[in-house]
CSV table of C-alpha atoms (C1' of nucleotides) in Angstrom, one decimal:
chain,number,residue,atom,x,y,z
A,1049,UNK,CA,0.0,0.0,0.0
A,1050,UNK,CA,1.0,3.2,-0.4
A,1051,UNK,CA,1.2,5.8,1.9
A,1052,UNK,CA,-1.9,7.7,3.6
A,1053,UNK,CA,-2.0,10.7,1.2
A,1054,UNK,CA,-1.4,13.7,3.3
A,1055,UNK,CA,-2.1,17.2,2.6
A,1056,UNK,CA,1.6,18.7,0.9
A,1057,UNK,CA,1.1,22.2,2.5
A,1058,UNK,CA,1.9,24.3,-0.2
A,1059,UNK,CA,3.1,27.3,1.8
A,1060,UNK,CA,2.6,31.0,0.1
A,1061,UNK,CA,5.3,33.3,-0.3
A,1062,UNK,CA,4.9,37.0,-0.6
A,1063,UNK,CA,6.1,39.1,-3.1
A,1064,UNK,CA,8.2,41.7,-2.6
A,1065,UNK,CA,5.9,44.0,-3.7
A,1066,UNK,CA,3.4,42.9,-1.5
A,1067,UNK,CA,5.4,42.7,1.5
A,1068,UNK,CA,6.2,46.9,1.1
A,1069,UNK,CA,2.6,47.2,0.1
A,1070,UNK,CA,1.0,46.2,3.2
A,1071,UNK,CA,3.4,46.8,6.0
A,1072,UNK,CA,3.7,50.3,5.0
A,1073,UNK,CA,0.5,51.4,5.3
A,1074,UNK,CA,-0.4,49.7,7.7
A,1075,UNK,CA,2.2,50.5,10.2
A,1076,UNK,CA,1.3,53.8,8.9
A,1077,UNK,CA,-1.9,53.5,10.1
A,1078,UNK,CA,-1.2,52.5,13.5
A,1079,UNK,CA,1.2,55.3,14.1
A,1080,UNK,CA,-1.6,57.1,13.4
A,1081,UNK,CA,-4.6,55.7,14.4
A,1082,UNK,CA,-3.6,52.8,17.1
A,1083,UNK,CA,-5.4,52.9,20.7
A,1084,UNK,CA,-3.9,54.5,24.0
A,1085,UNK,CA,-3.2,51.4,26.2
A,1086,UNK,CA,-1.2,51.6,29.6
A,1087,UNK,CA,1.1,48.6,28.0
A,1088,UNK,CA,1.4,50.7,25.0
A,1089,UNK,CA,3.4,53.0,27.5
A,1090,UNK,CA,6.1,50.6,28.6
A,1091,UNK,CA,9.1,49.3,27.7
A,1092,UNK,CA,8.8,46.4,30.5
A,1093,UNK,CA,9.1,43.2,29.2
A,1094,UNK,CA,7.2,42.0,32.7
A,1095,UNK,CA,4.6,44.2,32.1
A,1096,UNK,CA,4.2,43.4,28.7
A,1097,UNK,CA,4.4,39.5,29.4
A,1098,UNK,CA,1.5,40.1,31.7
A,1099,UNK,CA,-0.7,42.1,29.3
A,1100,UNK,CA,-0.9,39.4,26.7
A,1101,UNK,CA,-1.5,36.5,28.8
A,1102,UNK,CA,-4.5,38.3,30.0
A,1103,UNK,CA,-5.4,39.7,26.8
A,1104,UNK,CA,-6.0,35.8,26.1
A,1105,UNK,CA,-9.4,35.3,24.9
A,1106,UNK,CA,-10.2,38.6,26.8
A,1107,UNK,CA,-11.0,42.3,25.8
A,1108,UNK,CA,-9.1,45.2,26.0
A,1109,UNK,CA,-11.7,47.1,28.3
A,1110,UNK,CA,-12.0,43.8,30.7
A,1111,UNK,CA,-8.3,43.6,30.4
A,1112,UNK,CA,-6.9,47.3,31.4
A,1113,UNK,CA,-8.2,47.8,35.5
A,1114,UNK,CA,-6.8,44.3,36.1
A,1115,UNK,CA,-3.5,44.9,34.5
A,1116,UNK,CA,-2.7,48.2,36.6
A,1117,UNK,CA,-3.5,46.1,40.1
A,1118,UNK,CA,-2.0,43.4,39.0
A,1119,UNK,CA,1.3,45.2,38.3
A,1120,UNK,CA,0.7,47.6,41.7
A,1121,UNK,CA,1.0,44.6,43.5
A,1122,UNK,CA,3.4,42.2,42.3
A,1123,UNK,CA,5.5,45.4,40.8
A,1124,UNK,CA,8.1,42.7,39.0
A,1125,UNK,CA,9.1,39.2,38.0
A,1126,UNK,CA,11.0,38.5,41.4
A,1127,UNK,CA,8.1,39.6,43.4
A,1128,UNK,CA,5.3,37.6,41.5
A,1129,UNK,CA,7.8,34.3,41.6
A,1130,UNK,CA,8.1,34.7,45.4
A,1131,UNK,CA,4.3,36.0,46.3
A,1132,UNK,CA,2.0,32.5,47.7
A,1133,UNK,CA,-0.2,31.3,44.4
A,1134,UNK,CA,-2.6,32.2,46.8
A,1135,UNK,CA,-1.9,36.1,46.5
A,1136,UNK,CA,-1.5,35.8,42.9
A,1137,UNK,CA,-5.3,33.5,42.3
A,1138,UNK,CA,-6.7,35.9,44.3
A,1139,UNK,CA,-5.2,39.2,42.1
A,1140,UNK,CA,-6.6,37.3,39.0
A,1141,UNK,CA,-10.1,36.7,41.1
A,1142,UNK,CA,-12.8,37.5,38.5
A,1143,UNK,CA,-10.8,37.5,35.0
A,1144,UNK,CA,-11.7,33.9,34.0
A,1145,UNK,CA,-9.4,30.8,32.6
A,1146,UNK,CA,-7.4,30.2,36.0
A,1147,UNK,CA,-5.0,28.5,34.5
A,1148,UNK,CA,-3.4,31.1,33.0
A,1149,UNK,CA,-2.5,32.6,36.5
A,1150,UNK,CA,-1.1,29.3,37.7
A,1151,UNK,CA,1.6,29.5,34.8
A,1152,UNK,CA,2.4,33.1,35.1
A,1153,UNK,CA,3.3,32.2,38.2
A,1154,UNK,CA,5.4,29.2,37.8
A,1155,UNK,CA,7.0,30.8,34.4
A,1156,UNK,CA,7.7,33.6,36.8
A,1157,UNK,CA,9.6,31.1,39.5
A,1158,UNK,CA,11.1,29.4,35.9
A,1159,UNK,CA,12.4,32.7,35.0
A,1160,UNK,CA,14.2,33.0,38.6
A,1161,UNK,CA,15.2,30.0,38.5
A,1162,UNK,CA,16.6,29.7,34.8
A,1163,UNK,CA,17.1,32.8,33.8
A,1164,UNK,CA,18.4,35.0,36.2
A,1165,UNK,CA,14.8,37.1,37.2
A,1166,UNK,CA,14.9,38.3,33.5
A,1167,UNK,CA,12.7,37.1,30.8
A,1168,UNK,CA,14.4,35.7,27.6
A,1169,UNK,CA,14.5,37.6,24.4
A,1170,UNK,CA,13.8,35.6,22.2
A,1171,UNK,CA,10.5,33.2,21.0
A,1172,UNK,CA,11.9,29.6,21.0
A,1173,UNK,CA,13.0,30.3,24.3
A,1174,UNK,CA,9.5,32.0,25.9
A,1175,UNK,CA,8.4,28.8,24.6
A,1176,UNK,CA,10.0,26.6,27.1
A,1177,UNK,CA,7.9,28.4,29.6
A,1178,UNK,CA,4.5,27.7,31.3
A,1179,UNK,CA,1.6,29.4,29.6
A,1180,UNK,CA,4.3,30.5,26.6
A,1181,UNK,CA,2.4,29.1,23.6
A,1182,UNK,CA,3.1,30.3,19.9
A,1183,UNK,CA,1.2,33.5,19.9
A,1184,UNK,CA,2.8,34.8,23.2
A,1185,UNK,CA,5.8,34.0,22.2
A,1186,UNK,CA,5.9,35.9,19.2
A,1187,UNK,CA,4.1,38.6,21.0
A,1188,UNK,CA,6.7,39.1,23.9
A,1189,UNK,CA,10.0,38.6,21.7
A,1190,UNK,CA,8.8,41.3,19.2
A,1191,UNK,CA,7.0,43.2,21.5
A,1192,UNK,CA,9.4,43.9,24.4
A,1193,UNK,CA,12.5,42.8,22.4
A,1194,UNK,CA,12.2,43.8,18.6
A,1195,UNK,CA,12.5,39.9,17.1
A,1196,UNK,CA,11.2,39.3,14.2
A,1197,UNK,CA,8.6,37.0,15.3
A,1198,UNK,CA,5.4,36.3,13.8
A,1199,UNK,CA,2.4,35.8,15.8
A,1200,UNK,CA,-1.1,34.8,14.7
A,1201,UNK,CA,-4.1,35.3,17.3
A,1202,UNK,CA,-8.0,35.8,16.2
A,1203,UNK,CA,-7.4,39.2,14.8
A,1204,UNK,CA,-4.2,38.6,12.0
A,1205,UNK,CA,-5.7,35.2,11.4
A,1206,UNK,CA,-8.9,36.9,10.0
A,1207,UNK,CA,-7.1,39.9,8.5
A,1208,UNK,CA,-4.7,37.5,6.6
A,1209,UNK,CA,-7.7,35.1,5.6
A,1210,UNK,CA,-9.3,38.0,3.8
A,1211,UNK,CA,-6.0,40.0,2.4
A,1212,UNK,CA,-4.8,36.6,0.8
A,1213,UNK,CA,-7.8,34.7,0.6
A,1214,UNK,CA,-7.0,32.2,2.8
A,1215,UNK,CA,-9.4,29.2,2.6
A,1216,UNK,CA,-10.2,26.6,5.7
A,1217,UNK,CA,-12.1,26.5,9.3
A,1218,UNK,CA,-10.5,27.5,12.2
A,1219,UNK,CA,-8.0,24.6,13.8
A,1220,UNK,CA,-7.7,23.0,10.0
A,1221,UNK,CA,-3.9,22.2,10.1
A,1222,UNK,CA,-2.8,23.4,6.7
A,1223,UNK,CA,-4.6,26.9,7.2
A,1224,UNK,CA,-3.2,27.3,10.3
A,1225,UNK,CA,0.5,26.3,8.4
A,1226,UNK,CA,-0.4,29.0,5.8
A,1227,UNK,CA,-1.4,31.6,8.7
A,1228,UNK,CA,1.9,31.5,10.2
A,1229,UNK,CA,3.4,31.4,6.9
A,1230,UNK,CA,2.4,34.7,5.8
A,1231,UNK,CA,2.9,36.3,9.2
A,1232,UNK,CA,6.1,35.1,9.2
A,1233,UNK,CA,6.8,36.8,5.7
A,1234,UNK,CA,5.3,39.8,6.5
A,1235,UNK,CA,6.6,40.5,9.8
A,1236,UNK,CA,10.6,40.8,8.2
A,1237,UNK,CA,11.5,44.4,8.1
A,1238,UNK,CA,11.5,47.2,10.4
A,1239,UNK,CA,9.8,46.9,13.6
A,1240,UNK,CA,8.6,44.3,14.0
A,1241,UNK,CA,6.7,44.4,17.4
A,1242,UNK,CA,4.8,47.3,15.8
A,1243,UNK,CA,3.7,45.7,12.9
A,1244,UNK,CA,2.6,42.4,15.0
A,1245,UNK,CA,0.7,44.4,16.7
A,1246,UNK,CA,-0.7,46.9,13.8
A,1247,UNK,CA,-2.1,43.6,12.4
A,1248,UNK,CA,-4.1,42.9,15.7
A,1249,UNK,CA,-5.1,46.6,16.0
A,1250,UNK,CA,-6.3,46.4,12.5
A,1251,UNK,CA,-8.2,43.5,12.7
A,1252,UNK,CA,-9.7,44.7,16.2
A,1253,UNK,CA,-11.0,47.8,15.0
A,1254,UNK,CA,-11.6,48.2,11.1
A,1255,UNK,CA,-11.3,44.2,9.7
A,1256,UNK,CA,-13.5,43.1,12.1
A,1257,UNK,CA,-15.5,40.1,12.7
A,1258,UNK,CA,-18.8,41.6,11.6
A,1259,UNK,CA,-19.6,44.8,9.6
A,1260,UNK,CA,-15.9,45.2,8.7
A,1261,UNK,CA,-15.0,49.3,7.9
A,1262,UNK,CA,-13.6,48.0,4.2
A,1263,UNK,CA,-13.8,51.9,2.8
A,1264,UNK,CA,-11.5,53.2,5.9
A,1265,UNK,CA,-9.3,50.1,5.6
A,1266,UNK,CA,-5.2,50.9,4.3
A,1267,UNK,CA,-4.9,48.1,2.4
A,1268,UNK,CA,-8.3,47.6,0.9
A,1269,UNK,CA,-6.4,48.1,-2.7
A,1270,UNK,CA,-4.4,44.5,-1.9
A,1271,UNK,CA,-7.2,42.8,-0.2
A,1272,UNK,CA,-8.1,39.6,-2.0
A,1273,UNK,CA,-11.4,39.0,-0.3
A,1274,UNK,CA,-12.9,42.6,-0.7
A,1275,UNK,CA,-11.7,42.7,-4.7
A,1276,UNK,CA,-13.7,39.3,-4.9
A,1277,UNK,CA,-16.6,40.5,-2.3
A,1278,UNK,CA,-15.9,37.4,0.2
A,1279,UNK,CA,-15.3,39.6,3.1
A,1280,UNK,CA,-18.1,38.5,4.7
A,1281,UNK,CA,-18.1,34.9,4.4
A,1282,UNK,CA,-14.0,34.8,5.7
A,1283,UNK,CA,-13.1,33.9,7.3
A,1284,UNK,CA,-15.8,30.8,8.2
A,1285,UNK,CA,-17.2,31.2,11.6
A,1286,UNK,CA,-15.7,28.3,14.0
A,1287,UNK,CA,-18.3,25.5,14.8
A,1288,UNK,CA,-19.2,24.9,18.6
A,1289,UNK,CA,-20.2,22.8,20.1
A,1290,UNK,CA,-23.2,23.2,22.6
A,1291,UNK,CA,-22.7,23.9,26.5
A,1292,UNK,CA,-23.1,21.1,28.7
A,1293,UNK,CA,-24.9,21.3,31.6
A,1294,UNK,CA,-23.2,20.5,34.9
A,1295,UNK,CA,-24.7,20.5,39.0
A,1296,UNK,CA,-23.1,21.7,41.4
A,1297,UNK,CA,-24.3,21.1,45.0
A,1298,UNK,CA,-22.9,23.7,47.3
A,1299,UNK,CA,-22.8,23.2,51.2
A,1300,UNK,CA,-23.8,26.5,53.1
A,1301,UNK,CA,-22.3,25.9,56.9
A,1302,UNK,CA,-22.4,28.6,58.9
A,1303,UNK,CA,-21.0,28.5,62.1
A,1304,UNK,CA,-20.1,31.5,64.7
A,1305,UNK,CA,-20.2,34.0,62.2
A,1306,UNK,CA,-18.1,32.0,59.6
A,1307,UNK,CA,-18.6,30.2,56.5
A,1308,UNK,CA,-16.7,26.8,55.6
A,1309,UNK,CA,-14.7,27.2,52.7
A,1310,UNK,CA,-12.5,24.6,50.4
A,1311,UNK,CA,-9.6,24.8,48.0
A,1312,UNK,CA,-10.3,23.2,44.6
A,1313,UNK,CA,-8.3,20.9,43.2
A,1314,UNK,CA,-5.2,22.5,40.6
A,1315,UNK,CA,-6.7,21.0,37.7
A,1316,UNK,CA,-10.1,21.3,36.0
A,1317,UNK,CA,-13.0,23.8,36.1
A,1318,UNK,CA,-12.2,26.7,39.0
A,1319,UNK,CA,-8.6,24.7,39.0
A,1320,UNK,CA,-7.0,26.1,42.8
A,1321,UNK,CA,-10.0,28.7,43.5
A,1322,UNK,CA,-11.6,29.1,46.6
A,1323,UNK,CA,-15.7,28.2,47.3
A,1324,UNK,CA,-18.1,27.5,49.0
A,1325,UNK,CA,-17.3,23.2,49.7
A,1326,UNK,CA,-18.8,21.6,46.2
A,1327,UNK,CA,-19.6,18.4,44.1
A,1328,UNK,CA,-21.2,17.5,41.3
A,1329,UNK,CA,-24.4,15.7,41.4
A,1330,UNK,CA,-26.6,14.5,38.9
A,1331,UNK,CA,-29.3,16.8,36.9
A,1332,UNK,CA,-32.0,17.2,39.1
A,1333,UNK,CA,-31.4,14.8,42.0
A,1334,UNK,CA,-33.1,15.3,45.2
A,1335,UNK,CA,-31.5,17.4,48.3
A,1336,UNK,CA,-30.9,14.4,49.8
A,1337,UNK,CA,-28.8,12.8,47.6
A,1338,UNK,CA,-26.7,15.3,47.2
A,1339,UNK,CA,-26.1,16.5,50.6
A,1340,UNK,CA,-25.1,12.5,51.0
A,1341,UNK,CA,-22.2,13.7,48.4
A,1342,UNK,CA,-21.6,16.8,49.8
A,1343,UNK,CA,-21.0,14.5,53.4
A,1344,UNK,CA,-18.9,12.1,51.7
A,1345,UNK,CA,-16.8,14.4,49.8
A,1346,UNK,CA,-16.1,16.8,53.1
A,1347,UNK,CA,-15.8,13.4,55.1
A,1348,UNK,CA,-18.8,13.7,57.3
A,1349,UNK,CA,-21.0,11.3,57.4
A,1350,UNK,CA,-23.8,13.0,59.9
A,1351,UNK,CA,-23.7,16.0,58.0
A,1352,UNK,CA,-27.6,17.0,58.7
A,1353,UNK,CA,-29.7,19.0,55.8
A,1354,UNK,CA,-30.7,22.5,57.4
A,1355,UNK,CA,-32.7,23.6,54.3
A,1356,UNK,CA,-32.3,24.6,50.9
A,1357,UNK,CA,-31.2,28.1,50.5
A,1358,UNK,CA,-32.1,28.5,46.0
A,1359,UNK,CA,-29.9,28.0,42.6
A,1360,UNK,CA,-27.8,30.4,41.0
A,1361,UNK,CA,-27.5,29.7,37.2
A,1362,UNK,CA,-24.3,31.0,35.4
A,1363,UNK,CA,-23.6,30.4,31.8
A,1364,UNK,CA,-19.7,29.2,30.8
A,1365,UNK,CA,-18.4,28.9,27.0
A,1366,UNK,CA,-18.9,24.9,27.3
A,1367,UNK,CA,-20.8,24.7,30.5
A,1368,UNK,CA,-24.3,25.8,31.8
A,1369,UNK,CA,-23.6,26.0,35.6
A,1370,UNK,CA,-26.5,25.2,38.0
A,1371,UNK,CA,-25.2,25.9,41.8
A,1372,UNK,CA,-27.6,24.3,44.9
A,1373,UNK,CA,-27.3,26.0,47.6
A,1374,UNK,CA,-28.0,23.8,50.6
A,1375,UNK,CA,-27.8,25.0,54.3
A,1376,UNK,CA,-26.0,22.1,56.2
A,1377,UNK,CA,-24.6,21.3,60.1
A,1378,UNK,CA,-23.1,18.6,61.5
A,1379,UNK,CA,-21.7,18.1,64.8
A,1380,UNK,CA,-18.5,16.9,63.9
A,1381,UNK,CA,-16.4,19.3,62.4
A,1382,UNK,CA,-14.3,18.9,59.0
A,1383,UNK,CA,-10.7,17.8,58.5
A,1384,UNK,CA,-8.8,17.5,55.8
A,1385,UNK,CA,-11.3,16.3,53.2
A,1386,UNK,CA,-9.5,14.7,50.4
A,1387,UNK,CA,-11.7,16.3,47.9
A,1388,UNK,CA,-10.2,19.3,48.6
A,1389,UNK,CA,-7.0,21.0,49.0
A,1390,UNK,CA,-7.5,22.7,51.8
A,1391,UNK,CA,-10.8,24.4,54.6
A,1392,UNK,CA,-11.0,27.2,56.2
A,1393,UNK,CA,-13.9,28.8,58.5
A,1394,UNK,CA,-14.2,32.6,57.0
A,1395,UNK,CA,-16.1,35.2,58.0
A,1396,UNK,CA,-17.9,37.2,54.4
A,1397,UNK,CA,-14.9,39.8,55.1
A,1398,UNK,CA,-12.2,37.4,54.8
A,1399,UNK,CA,-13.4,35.2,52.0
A,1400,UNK,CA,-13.2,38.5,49.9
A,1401,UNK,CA,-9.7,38.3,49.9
A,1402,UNK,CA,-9.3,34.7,48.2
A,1403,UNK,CA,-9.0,33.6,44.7
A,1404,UNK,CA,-12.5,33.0,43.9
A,1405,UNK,CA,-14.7,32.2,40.5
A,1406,UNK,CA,-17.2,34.7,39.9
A,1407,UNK,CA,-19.7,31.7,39.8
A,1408,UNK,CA,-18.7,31.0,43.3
A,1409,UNK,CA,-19.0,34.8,44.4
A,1410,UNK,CA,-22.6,35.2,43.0
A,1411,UNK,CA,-23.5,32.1,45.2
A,1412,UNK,CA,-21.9,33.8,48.1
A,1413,UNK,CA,-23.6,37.0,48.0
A,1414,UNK,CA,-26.9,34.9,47.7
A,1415,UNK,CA,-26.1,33.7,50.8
A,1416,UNK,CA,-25.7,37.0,52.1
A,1417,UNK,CA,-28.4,38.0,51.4
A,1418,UNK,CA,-30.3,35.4,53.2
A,1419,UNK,CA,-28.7,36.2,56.5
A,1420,UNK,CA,-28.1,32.9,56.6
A,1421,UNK,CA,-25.0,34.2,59.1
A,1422,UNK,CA,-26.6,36.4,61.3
A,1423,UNK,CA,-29.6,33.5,61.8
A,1424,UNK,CA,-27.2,30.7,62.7
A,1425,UNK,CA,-26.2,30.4,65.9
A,1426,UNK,CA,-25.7,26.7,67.2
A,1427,UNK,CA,-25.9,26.9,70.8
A,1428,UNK,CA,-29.7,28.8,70.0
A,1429,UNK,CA,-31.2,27.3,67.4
A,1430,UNK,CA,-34.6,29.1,68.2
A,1431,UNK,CA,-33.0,32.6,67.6
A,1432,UNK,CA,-34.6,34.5,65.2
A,1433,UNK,CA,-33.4,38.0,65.2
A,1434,UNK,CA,-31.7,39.3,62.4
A,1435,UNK,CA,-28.2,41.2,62.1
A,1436,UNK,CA,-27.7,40.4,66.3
A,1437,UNK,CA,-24.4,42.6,66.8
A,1438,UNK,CA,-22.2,39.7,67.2
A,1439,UNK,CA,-18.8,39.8,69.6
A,1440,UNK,CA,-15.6,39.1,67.9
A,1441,UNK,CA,-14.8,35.5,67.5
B,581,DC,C1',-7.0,16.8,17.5
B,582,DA,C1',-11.0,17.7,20.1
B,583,DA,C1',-12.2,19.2,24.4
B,584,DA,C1',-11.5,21.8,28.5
B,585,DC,C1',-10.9,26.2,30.3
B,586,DG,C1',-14.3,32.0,32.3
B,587,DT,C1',-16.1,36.2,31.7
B,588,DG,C1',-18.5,40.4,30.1
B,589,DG,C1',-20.4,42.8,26.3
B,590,DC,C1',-23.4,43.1,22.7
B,591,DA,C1',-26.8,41.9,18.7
C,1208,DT,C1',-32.8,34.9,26.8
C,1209,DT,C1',-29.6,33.0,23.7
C,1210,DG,C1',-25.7,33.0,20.8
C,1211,DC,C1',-21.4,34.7,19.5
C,1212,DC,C1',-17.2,36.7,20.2
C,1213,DA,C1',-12.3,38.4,22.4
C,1214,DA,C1',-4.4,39.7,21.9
C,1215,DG,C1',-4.7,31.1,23.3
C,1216,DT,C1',-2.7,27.2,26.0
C,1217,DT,C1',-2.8,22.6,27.6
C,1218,DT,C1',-3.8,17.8,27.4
DNA sequence: CAAACGTGGCA
DNA sequence: TTGCCAAGTTT
C-alpha cells in the first residue's frame, strides 16, 4: 500500500511587492490611528508579558483595570515568583481561565530560577515556559524585544484570511501552516513588534468580525477577499459545540459568624480557586442525595440538611452551571477532606480576599443576602433575630 | 485533534 | 434569553 495521502502544504510566499505594500500602510496607520493602552506605554518586558497572557481570549476594556492592580501589587518578575499562588489566584479573582494565572506564576519562578529574574528575548526560548504558547511568544520577543517574530491570534488570522484569501475553518492544520506562513513573511522588516501588533489593531478595529470598515481600511487596494466580495463569508465562523450542563451542589455551613470554605483541586474547572465546599451531582437529584455527596466528599458522614437556601444559574463557553445552595450542620467538624485541597472557617470579610470564581462569588452574596450568618447560631437554634451585633470571635 | 478552560459585552 | 465573540494554551 501506499502511503496515507497527506495534505503537501503548499506554503505561500509574498512578493516583494506585496510585503512593502502592506506593512507600510499599515504601520502607517497604526502610528496614526492605534489605541492608547497603559502597555502601550512601557518598555517592561514583565509588564508586557503580563498584558498578553491576559489579553488571552479577553477584551481590552475587561483587560486594562486588572493589568494596573496586577502590576501595583506584584511590581516585578522576582516579586510575583516569590508572592504564595494564593496572593496571585486571588489578584486574578474574577478575569476567568485560571489556569493562566497558575503559569504566570510558575513561568515567573522558571524565570528565577533559569534565567536570572529576566525574561528571555527571544521566541523559542519563551516557549520553554509555562503558559508560553506560539502566539505569546511571538508577542513578547517582538513586542518587548524587537524579534522578528510572527504571531497569529484571532485578529491577524482573520485579517490575513481576507488580504490573501486564505481558505479553511479554524483549527484545519494546513490553514493554520499558511497563517503562520504569511505572518512570518510579513513580519521581516523594520519593527517588527509594531507591525505584529498593527495587524491585531487592524483586525480589532476596522477588519473586524462583523460589519468590517472596508472603505476606511489601508490596504483595501491588496485585499483579495474585498476585490472578490468574500469579506463576509471569511473567514468561516468556528463551529461549537453546545454547552453542557453540569450540577453543582454547594454546602452552606455557617457556624459563629463564619462560612466553611475549600480549596479546589489545581486541575479542572475553578482549577485552585476558593468556594463555597462543592460536588457534582446529577441533573435534578433530590437534596438528599446530594447532601449525602456533599458529606462524603467533606468526610462527614452525619452532615444534617438545614434547608435549601435557591440556585444560581451561570452560563460558561462549554458549561451551563446550576449551583444548589443547601444550608447544612453537623456536629462533627471537617478535616482535611480529600476532595479538597484545603478548609477554612471565613467570616464574608475574609473570604473577599481569596481567589474565587465569579460563579462562586454570585453564590456567596446569595447567601448573604439570606442572612443565613446572622440566623445561625448553634448553641440557640430558636434565635430569630436578624443582624444580632455579634462579639468578635 | 477535540475538548476543556471564564467572563463580560453586545446583537 | 440565547448565541457569538475576544491579543490562546494545555492535554
Amino acid at each position: 500500500m501506499s502511503p496515507r495521502p497527506r495534505t503537501s502544504p503548499v506554503l505561500p510566499t509574498v512578493s516583494p511587492e506585496r510585503h512593502a505594500a502592506l506593512r507600510g500602510p499599515l504601520l502607517n496607520w497604526y502610528d496614526h490611528g492605534k489605541r492608547d493602552l497603559p502597555w502601550r506605554r512601557t518598555r517592561d518586558p514583565y509588564a508586557i508579558w503580563l498584558s498578553e497572557v491576559m489579553l488571552q481570549q479577553t477584551q481590552v476594556s475587561t483587560v486594562i483595570p486588572y493589568w494596573e492592580r496586577f502590576l501595583a501589587r506584584f511590581p516585578t518578575v522576582g516579586a510575583l515568583a516569590s508572592a504564595p499562588l494564593d496572593d496571585v489566584l486571588s489578584g486574578w479573582k474574577g478575569l476567568g481561565y485560571y489556569s493562566r494565572a497558575r503559569n504566570l506564576h510558575r513561568a515567573a519562578q522558571e524565570v528565577v530560577s533559569r534565567f536570572q529574574g529576566r525574561l528571555p528575548a527571544t521566541a523559542a526560548e519563551l516557549l520553554t515556559l509555562p503558559g508560553f504558547g506560539r502566539y505569546t511568544a511571538g508577542a513578547v520577543a517582538s513586542i518587548a524585544f524587537g524579534e522578528e517574530a510572527p504571531l497569529v491570534d484571532g485578529n491577524v488570522a482573520r485579517v490575513l484570511s481576507r488580504l490573501f484569501e486564505v481558505e479553511g475553518l479554524p483549527g484545519d492544520r494546513a490553514r493554520e501552516a499558511t497563517l503562520w506562513a504569511l505572518a512570518g513573511a510579513l513580519v521581516k522588516g523594520e519593527r517588527p513588534g509594531d507591525f505584529n501588533q498593527a495587524l491585531m489593531e487592524h483586525g480589532a478595529t476596522v477588519c473586524r468580525p462583523e460589519s468590517p470598515l472596508c472603505l476606511l481600511c489601508p490596504v483595501r487596494a491588496g485585499c483579495l477577499a474585498y476585490a472578490k466580495g468574500r469579506v463576509d463569508e471569511l473567514p468561516p465562523a468556528k463551529v461549537r459545540a453546545a454547552p453542557k450542563k453540569l450540577e453543582l451542589a454547594l454546602a452552606v455551613w455557617p457556624r459563629e459568624g463564619k462560612l466553611l470554605f475549600a480549596r479546589r483541586a489545581e486541575e479542572g474547572l475553578f482549577g485552585g480557586l476558593w468556594e463555597l465546599p462543592t460536588t457534582e451531582v446529577a441533573e435534578d437529584t433530590t437534596d438528599a442525595v446530594a447532601l449525602g455527596q456533599l458529606a462524603s466528599a467533606l468526610g462527614t458522614p452525619d452532615l444534617k440538611l438545614v434547608g435549601a437556601l435557591g440556585n444560581v444559574r451561570r452560563q460558561l463557553t462549554h458549561r451551563a452551571l446550576t449551583l444548589r445552595l443547601l444550608r447544612v450542620a453537623g456536629p462533627v467538624l471537617p478535616r482535611q477532606a480529600k476532595s479538597f485541597q484545603e478548609l477554612r472557617w471565613c467570616t464574608p470579610q475574609e473570604a473577599e480576599a481569596l481567589g474565587m470564581s465569579t460563579a462562586m462569588q454570585r453564590a456567596l452574596e446569595s447567601v448573604i443576602a439570606q442572612d443565613v450568618l446572622a440566623a445561625a447560631t448553634p448553641t440557640a437554634p430558636a434565635q430569630t433575630r436578624k443582624r444580632r451585633p455579634r462579639a468578635s470571635p
